[in-house]
């Protein structure tokens, strides 16, 4: 079992095949009650396996519809209703079983229910295993604006089984690679070079390669989060590609997946770095790797940058002077932040 050595995070990130059959749940679950939050697709695949390992606990589950469009108040309300109807007390533990959408909603429900109950993250998509499960950001979308209502709320544990990625749809799998590439590009040059060398094995879903990649991503992200949990400063470099990316997701009515939007967003945010001295050759390496991973690097036909302005104005990172802290790159692995006024507005 790989244990991500994130010494300042006060929760473990454990990575192994069939992880839930291997761990002693009692080490991570304080009370007797558990509520699994998942969605229809993931429930069909993995809910029974997970539930079997929890037979010593009083366990209930809530199964939400699948999709980013359900990352909303309605789903949150369904979870609260379920918790109340099933007499879940303050000592209960919520387990999020699913991709980033489920983890974001379930984590937020845990942060709010009875002023906060324990939360365990069981990410099942690549994007959730390399990114959304680590760092404690939880949220729902509101009035089409991404992640507008949420909380910073850390889990008790993150349990990652890379073998579940074998059932992930190809487009969803590639979407997760966008966040992996972003982590290397902004914070770890050696990892970026490793990705350039190993992208084919990753695309083939070679398990040892995936395990190594997931552990490296969790480590990169946790190191940044440890230094700035609530995104007062440094953590904002993780938003590279996300300011434009979130606008693209919303403008496409979530037809464009999160990782795809981030890939395009990185390419559209990159000229700012080049205006401040980033070598064209470095930008070309990012584009090349994204393309090798089968990710889009330009807006789809019919979508113009001007259509994105309305979303950028509502971005929660934009302040009252229409200024936004943008991540820029000096070189691969060397990101910094710059206050930009009227970025793309
Ligand atoms: N909290 C954070 O730090 C953070 C970071 C990055 C992204 N996010 C959020 O994560 C979301 C995107 O996450 P995502 O890409 O995982 O999307 P998702 O949760 O919609 O999952 C993608 C699809 O894969 C399915 N799926 C998940 N695991 C599967 C498996 N093992 N086999 C088959 N199908 C499976 C899901 O049901 C869904 O249809 C966005 O809402 C984004 O804002 C959060």
mmCIF file of C-alpha atoms and ligand atoms in Angstrom, residues 39 41-42 45-46 66-68 71 98-104 123-128 131-139 141 146-147 164-169 172 175-176 179 221 235 242 246 249 257-259, ligand 1:
data_model
loop_
_atom_site.group_PDB
_atom_site.id
_atom_site.type_symbol
_atom_site.label_atom_id
_atom_site.label_comp_id
_atom_site.label_asym_id
_atom_site.label_seq_id
_atom_site.Cartn_x
_atom_site.Cartn_y
_atom_site.Cartn_z
ATOM 1 C CA UNK A 39 -24.260 8.450 -7.795
ATOM 2 C CA UNK A 41 -23.286 5.019 -12.197
ATOM 3 C CA UNK A 42 -20.718 4.473 -9.437
ATOM 4 C CA UNK A 45 -20.202 -0.590 -10.066
ATOM 5 C CA UNK A 46 -18.795 -0.291 -6.541
ATOM 6 C CA UNK A 66 -24.951 11.460 -12.229
ATOM 7 C CA UNK A 67 -23.544 14.683 -13.655
ATOM 8 C CA UNK A 68 -22.114 18.132 -13.008
ATOM 9 C CA UNK A 71 -23.816 19.514 -8.159
ATOM 10 C CA UNK A 98 -17.382 8.827 -6.726
ATOM 11 C CA UNK A 99 -15.762 11.400 -8.946
ATOM 12 C CA UNK A 100 -15.080 15.047 -8.161
ATOM 13 C CA UNK A 101 -18.754 15.999 -8.346
ATOM 14 C CA UNK A 102 -19.760 13.541 -5.619
ATOM 15 C CA UNK A 103 -16.747 14.351 -3.431
ATOM 16 C CA UNK A 104 -17.430 18.087 -3.660
ATOM 17 C CA UNK A 123 -12.376 8.983 -5.199
ATOM 18 C CA UNK A 124 -13.187 6.794 -8.206
ATOM 19 C CA UNK A 125 -12.380 8.983 -11.227
ATOM 20 C CA UNK A 126 -8.826 9.846 -12.258
ATOM 21 C CA UNK A 127 -9.506 13.544 -11.763
ATOM 22 C CA UNK A 128 -10.775 12.919 -8.251
ATOM 23 C CA UNK A 131 -6.856 16.313 -7.505
ATOM 24 C CA UNK A 132 -10.372 16.719 -6.057
ATOM 25 C CA UNK A 133 -9.864 14.303 -3.145
ATOM 26 C CA UNK A 134 -6.911 16.223 -1.702
ATOM 27 C CA UNK A 135 -6.989 19.689 -0.202
ATOM 28 C CA UNK A 136 -10.386 20.003 1.446
ATOM 29 C CA UNK A 137 -12.202 22.209 -1.057
ATOM 30 C CA UNK A 138 -15.907 21.315 -1.098
ATOM 31 C CA UNK A 139 -18.692 23.088 -2.968
ATOM 32 C CA UNK A 141 -22.463 25.263 -8.166
ATOM 33 C CA UNK A 146 -18.949 27.007 -10.455
ATOM 34 C CA UNK A 147 -18.283 26.158 -6.823
ATOM 35 C CA UNK A 164 -11.418 1.208 -10.379
ATOM 36 C CA UNK A 165 -10.113 3.480 -13.148
ATOM 37 C CA UNK A 166 -10.414 0.538 -15.559
ATOM 38 C CA UNK A 167 -14.179 1.182 -15.803
ATOM 39 C CA UNK A 168 -13.887 4.933 -16.378
ATOM 40 C CA UNK A 169 -14.987 6.193 -19.824
ATOM 41 C CA UNK A 172 -13.383 11.099 -18.458
ATOM 42 C CA UNK A 175 -10.015 14.738 -18.522
ATOM 43 C CA UNK A 176 -8.190 13.629 -15.346
ATOM 44 C CA UNK A 179 -4.956 18.095 -13.859
ATOM 45 C CA UNK A 221 -0.985 19.080 -4.225
ATOM 46 C CA UNK A 235 -2.580 27.759 -3.257
ATOM 47 C CA UNK A 242 -9.228 27.280 -14.050
ATOM 48 C CA UNK A 246 -14.624 27.427 -15.260
ATOM 49 C CA UNK A 249 -17.523 24.795 -18.520
ATOM 50 C CA UNK A 257 -15.684 18.312 -19.092
ATOM 51 C CA UNK A 258 -13.780 19.944 -16.237
ATOM 52 C CA UNK A 259 -10.350 18.634 -17.314
HETATM 53 N N1 LIG B 1 -12.434 19.979 -4.658
HETATM 54 C C1 LIG B 1 -11.417 20.119 -5.468
HETATM 55 O O1 LIG B 1 -10.293 20.428 -5.066
HETATM 56 C C2 LIG B 1 -11.618 19.879 -6.943
HETATM 57 C C3 LIG B 1 -10.512 19.828 -7.803
HETATM 58 C C4 LIG B 1 -10.724 19.560 -9.149
HETATM 59 C C5 LIG B 1 -12.016 19.365 -9.618
HETATM 60 N N2 LIG B 1 -13.059 19.447 -8.764
HETATM 61 C C6 LIG B 1 -14.430 19.233 -9.241
HETATM 62 O O2 LIG B 1 -14.526 17.886 -9.675
HETATM 63 C C7 LIG B 1 -15.542 17.795 -10.681
HETATM 64 C C8 LIG B 1 -15.019 16.986 -11.840
HETATM 65 O O3 LIG B 1 -14.688 15.710 -11.358
HETATM 66 P P1 LIG B 1 -14.738 14.417 -12.297
HETATM 67 O O4 LIG B 1 -13.988 14.693 -13.536
HETATM 68 O O5 LIG B 1 -14.375 13.277 -11.465
HETATM 69 O O6 LIG B 1 -16.266 14.364 -12.747
HETATM 70 P P2 LIG B 1 -17.481 13.436 -12.245
HETATM 71 O O7 LIG B 1 -17.542 13.377 -10.796
HETATM 72 O O8 LIG B 1 -18.682 13.913 -12.991
HETATM 73 O O9 LIG B 1 -17.050 11.994 -12.780
HETATM 74 C C9 LIG B 1 -16.921 11.783 -14.147
HETATM 75 C C10 LIG B 1 -17.829 10.646 -14.643
HETATM 76 O O10 LIG B 1 -17.215 9.414 -14.350
HETATM 77 C C11 LIG B 1 -18.118 8.583 -13.613
HETATM 78 N N3 LIG B 1 -17.279 7.735 -12.803
HETATM 79 C C12 LIG B 1 -16.588 8.061 -11.671
HETATM 80 N N4 LIG B 1 -15.832 7.037 -11.287
HETATM 81 C C13 LIG B 1 -16.025 6.024 -12.185
HETATM 82 C C14 LIG B 1 -15.498 4.714 -12.340
HETATM 83 N N5 LIG B 1 -14.561 4.240 -11.532
HETATM 84 N N6 LIG B 1 -15.941 3.965 -13.362
HETATM 85 C C15 LIG B 1 -16.869 4.447 -14.241
HETATM 86 N N7 LIG B 1 -17.376 5.699 -14.161
HETATM 87 C C16 LIG B 1 -16.965 6.473 -13.133
HETATM 88 C C17 LIG B 1 -19.014 9.542 -12.911
HETATM 89 O O11 LIG B 1 -20.208 8.933 -12.516
HETATM 90 C C18 LIG B 1 -19.194 10.605 -13.990
HETATM 91 O O12 LIG B 1 -20.133 10.156 -14.936
HETATM 92 C C19 LIG B 1 -15.911 19.203 -11.054
HETATM 93 O O13 LIG B 1 -17.129 19.530 -10.456
HETATM 94 C C20 LIG B 1 -14.788 20.039 -10.455
HETATM 95 O O14 LIG B 1 -15.213 21.337 -10.136
HETATM 96 C C21 LIG B 1 -12.885 19.679 -7.435
#
